[in-house]
PDB file of C-alpha atoms and ligand atoms in Angstrom:
ATOM      1  CA  UNK M   8     -19.185   6.441 -12.530  1.00 51.00           C
ATOM      2  CA  UNK M   9     -17.497   3.567 -14.268  1.00 55.00           C
ATOM      3  CA  UNK M  10     -14.722   1.489 -12.802  1.00 68.00           C
ATOM      4  CA  UNK M  11     -11.434   1.743 -14.603  1.00 88.00           C
ATOM      5  CA  UNK M  12      -8.488  -0.533 -14.105  1.00 93.00           C
ATOM      6  CA  UNK M  13      -4.936   0.696 -14.332  1.00 95.00           C
ATOM      7  CA  UNK M  14      -2.070  -1.735 -14.600  1.00 97.00           C
ATOM      8  CA  UNK M  15       0.366  -1.307 -11.714  1.00 98.00           C
ATOM      9  CA  UNK M  16       2.790  -4.203 -12.213  1.00 98.00           C
ATOM     10  CA  UNK M  17       3.147  -7.853 -13.117  1.00 98.00           C
ATOM     11  CA  UNK M  18       2.198 -10.293 -10.357  1.00 98.00           C
ATOM     12  CA  UNK M  19       5.672 -11.813 -10.546  1.00 97.00           C
ATOM     13  CA  UNK M  20       7.139  -8.452  -9.542  1.00 94.00           C
ATOM     14  CA  UNK M  21       5.674  -8.733  -6.049  1.00 98.00           C
ATOM     15  CA  UNK M  22       7.370 -11.253  -3.795  1.00 97.00           C
ATOM     16  CA  UNK M  23       5.746 -12.281  -0.524  1.00 98.00           C
ATOM     17  CA  UNK M  24       7.135 -10.020   2.217  1.00 98.00           C
ATOM     18  CA  UNK M  25       9.464  -8.375  -0.298  1.00 97.00           C
ATOM     19  CA  UNK M  26       9.764  -5.031  -1.997  1.00 98.00           C
ATOM     20  CA  UNK M  27       6.604  -3.181  -2.917  1.00 98.00           C
ATOM     21  CA  UNK M  28       5.777  -1.216  -6.036  1.00 98.00           C
ATOM     22  CA  UNK M  29       5.003   2.472  -5.722  1.00 98.00           C
ATOM     23  CA  UNK M  30       2.517   4.299  -7.903  1.00 97.00           C
ATOM     24  CA  UNK M  31       0.554   7.533  -7.982  1.00 96.00           C
ATOM     25  CA  UNK M  32      -3.200   7.582  -7.561  1.00 95.00           C
ATOM     26  CA  UNK M  33      -5.777  10.280  -6.937  1.00 91.00           C
ATOM     27  CA  UNK M  34      -7.320  11.208  -3.622  1.00 90.00           C
ATOM     28  CA  UNK M  35      -9.649  14.161  -3.158  1.00 89.00           C
ATOM     29  CA  UNK M  36      -8.678  15.409  -6.615  1.00 90.00           C
ATOM     30  CA  UNK M  37      -4.946  15.399  -5.932  1.00 94.00           C
ATOM     31  CA  UNK M  38      -2.062  13.103  -6.722  1.00 95.00           C
ATOM     32  CA  UNK M  39      -1.322  10.746  -3.857  1.00 96.00           C
ATOM     33  CA  UNK M  40       1.559   8.299  -3.468  1.00 97.00           C
ATOM     34  CA  UNK M  41       0.511   4.694  -2.978  1.00 98.00           C
ATOM     35  CA  UNK M  42       2.027   1.220  -3.058  1.00 98.00           C
ATOM     36  CA  UNK M  43       1.247  -2.448  -3.421  1.00 98.00           C
ATOM     37  CA  UNK M  44       2.883  -5.321  -1.548  1.00 98.00           C
ATOM     38  CA  UNK M  45       2.317  -9.068  -1.372  1.00 98.00           C
ATOM     39  CA  UNK M  46       1.697 -10.764   1.952  1.00 98.00           C
ATOM     40  CA  UNK M  47       0.676 -14.362   2.601  1.00 98.00           C
ATOM     41  CA  UNK M  48       0.086 -14.796  -1.130  1.00 97.00           C
ATOM     42  CA  UNK M  49      -2.290 -11.852  -1.546  1.00 98.00           C
ATOM     43  CA  UNK M  50      -1.695  -8.373  -2.905  1.00 98.00           C
ATOM     44  CA  UNK M  51      -2.633  -5.330  -0.805  1.00 98.00           C
ATOM     45  CA  UNK M  52      -2.571  -1.665  -1.700  1.00 98.00           C
ATOM     46  CA  UNK M  53      -2.366   1.411   0.538  1.00 98.00           C
ATOM     47  CA  UNK M  54      -1.732   5.092   0.259  1.00 98.00           C
ATOM     48  CA  UNK M  55       1.910   5.714   1.067  1.00 98.00           C
ATOM     49  CA  UNK M  56       1.152   7.942   4.016  1.00 98.00           C
ATOM     50  CA  UNK M  57       1.758   7.137   7.664  1.00 98.00           C
ATOM     51  CA  UNK M  58      -1.299   7.391   9.932  1.00 98.00           C
ATOM     52  CA  UNK M  59       0.839   9.352  12.411  1.00 97.00           C
ATOM     53  CA  UNK M  60       2.144  12.185  10.223  1.00 97.00           C
ATOM     54  CA  UNK M  61       1.466  12.152   6.480  1.00 95.00           C
ATOM     55  CA  UNK M  62       4.938  11.155   5.317  1.00 97.00           C
ATOM     56  CA  UNK M  63       5.796   8.229   3.048  1.00 98.00           C
ATOM     57  CA  UNK M  64       6.575   4.973   4.814  1.00 98.00           C
ATOM     58  CA  UNK M  65       9.437   3.498   2.817  1.00 96.00           C
ATOM     59  CA  UNK M  66      12.978   4.293   3.956  1.00 82.00           C
ATOM     60  CA  UNK M  67      14.294   3.156   0.609  1.00 93.00           C
ATOM     61  CA  UNK M  68      12.055   3.114  -2.420  1.00 94.00           C
ATOM     62  CA  UNK M  69       9.753   0.085  -2.214  1.00 95.00           C
ATOM     63  CA  UNK M  70      11.112  -1.135   1.158  1.00 97.00           C
ATOM     64  CA  UNK M  71       7.967  -1.290   3.284  1.00 98.00           C
ATOM     65  CA  UNK M  72       8.449  -4.530   5.215  1.00 98.00           C
ATOM     66  CA  UNK M  73      10.494  -5.233   8.300  1.00 97.00           C
ATOM     67  CA  UNK M  74      13.414  -7.617   7.974  1.00 95.00           C
ATOM     68  CA  UNK M  75      11.239 -10.663   8.646  1.00 96.00           C
ATOM     69  CA  UNK M  76       8.720  -9.643   5.978  1.00 96.00           C
ATOM     70  CA  UNK M  77       5.871  -9.746   8.490  1.00 98.00           C
ATOM     71  CA  UNK M  78       4.954  -6.102   9.120  1.00 98.00           C
ATOM     72  CA  UNK M  79       4.977  -2.799   7.279  1.00 98.00           C
ATOM     73  CA  UNK M  80       7.137  -0.212   9.004  1.00 98.00           C
ATOM     74  CA  UNK M  81       7.175   3.567   8.766  1.00 98.00           C
ATOM     75  CA  UNK M  82      10.795   4.601   8.460  1.00 96.00           C
ATOM     76  CA  UNK M  83      10.298   7.937  10.200  1.00 96.00           C
ATOM     77  CA  UNK M  84       9.187   6.949  13.702  1.00 97.00           C
ATOM     78  CA  UNK M  85       8.665   3.211  13.430  1.00 97.00           C
ATOM     79  CA  UNK M  86       4.899   2.730  13.283  1.00 98.00           C
ATOM     80  CA  UNK M  87       4.233  -0.962  12.652  1.00 98.00           C
ATOM     81  CA  UNK M  88       1.295  -2.018  10.498  1.00 98.00           C
ATOM     82  CA  UNK M  89      -0.325  -5.348   9.701  1.00 98.00           C
ATOM     83  CA  UNK M  90       0.153  -5.870   5.957  1.00 98.00           C
ATOM     84  CA  UNK M  91      -3.257  -7.449   5.429  1.00 98.00           C
ATOM     85  CA  UNK M  92      -5.361  -4.895   7.328  1.00 98.00           C
ATOM     86  CA  UNK M  93      -3.258  -1.724   7.430  1.00 98.00           C
ATOM     87  CA  UNK M  94      -3.945  -1.610  11.160  1.00 98.00           C
ATOM     88  CA  UNK M  95      -1.193   0.014  13.256  1.00 98.00           C
ATOM     89  CA  UNK M  96      -0.296  -2.346  16.099  1.00 98.00           C
ATOM     90  CA  UNK M  97       2.699  -0.491  17.526  1.00 98.00           C
ATOM     91  CA  UNK M  98       4.120   3.021  17.463  1.00 98.00           C
ATOM     92  CA  UNK M  99       2.838   6.568  17.775  1.00 97.00           C
ATOM     93  CA  UNK M 100      -0.364   5.925  15.817  1.00 98.00           C
ATOM     94  CA  UNK M 101      -1.279   2.590  17.407  1.00 98.00           C
ATOM     95  CA  UNK M 102      -4.929   1.791  16.724  1.00 98.00           C
ATOM     96  CA  UNK M 103      -5.110   3.833  13.525  1.00 98.00           C
ATOM     97  CA  UNK M 104      -4.759   2.402  10.045  1.00 98.00           C
ATOM     98  CA  UNK M 105      -3.392   3.007   6.581  1.00 98.00           C
ATOM     99  CA  UNK M 106      -5.834   4.046   3.874  1.00 97.00           C
ATOM    100  CA  UNK M 107      -6.462   1.120   1.535  1.00 97.00           C
ATOM    101  CA  UNK M 108      -6.194   1.484  -2.231  1.00 96.00           C
ATOM    102  CA  UNK M 109      -8.528  -0.774  -4.246  1.00 96.00           C
ATOM    103  CA  UNK M 110      -6.381  -3.437  -5.884  1.00 96.00           C
ATOM    104  CA  UNK M 111      -7.183  -6.494  -7.955  1.00 97.00           C
ATOM    105  CA  UNK M 112      -4.823  -9.220  -9.070  1.00 98.00           C
ATOM    106  CA  UNK M 113      -5.904 -11.002 -12.230  1.00 97.00           C
ATOM    107  CA  UNK M 114      -4.290 -12.968 -15.053  1.00 97.00           C
ATOM    108  CA  UNK M 115      -0.784 -12.398 -13.787  1.00 98.00           C
ATOM    109  CA  UNK M 116      -1.110  -8.661 -13.298  1.00 98.00           C
ATOM    110  CA  UNK M 117      -1.943  -6.239 -10.494  1.00 98.00           C
ATOM    111  CA  UNK M 118      -4.454  -3.469 -11.195  1.00 97.00           C
ATOM    112  CA  UNK M 119      -5.648  -0.380  -9.398  1.00 97.00           C
ATOM    113  CA  UNK M 120      -9.417  -0.060  -9.587  1.00 95.00           C
ATOM    114  CA  UNK M 121     -10.163   3.589 -10.224  1.00 82.00           C
ATOM    115  CA  UNK M 122     -13.459   5.345 -10.509  1.00 69.00           C
ATOM    116  CA  UNK M 123     -13.940   8.110 -13.001  1.00 56.00           C
ATOM    117  CA  UNK M 124     -16.796   9.839 -14.730  1.00 47.00           C
ATOM    118  CA  UNK M 125     -17.216   8.643 -18.289  1.00 44.00           C
TER     119      UNK M 125
HETATM  120  S1  LIG K  28       5.548   9.521  10.677  1.00 68.56           S
HETATM  121 FE1  LIG K  28       5.311   7.389  10.557  1.00 68.56          FE
HETATM  122  S2  LIG K  28       5.573   6.703  12.580  1.00 68.56           S
HETATM  123 FE2  LIG K  28       5.613   8.834  12.710  1.00 68.56          FE
END
């Protein structure tokens, strides 16, 4: 297995507490929606699937944060997640967490770290 990096977006495209960037990754051999956001200066990536029911979180494409830019919110039933841990602190899946996607920010770009057989 060799790590492979896939460009997701330019670092400048992710504003702290602002809109995220959606992308498709692989999970268990299938396409899976995912996203990256910036919070407190760092970039985080998660599968775009609520821990409550597997629906996408964003109510409008890329809109994952609450109005204050402090928490990620599921648009369907309001689960509230910490952006830096993916931990659900309020809502129907309190105590559960989002599935992290391996992300690296380097040289002004954001990459997904994928594993594949070479
Ligand atoms: S589906 Fe996300 S809070 Fe219920």
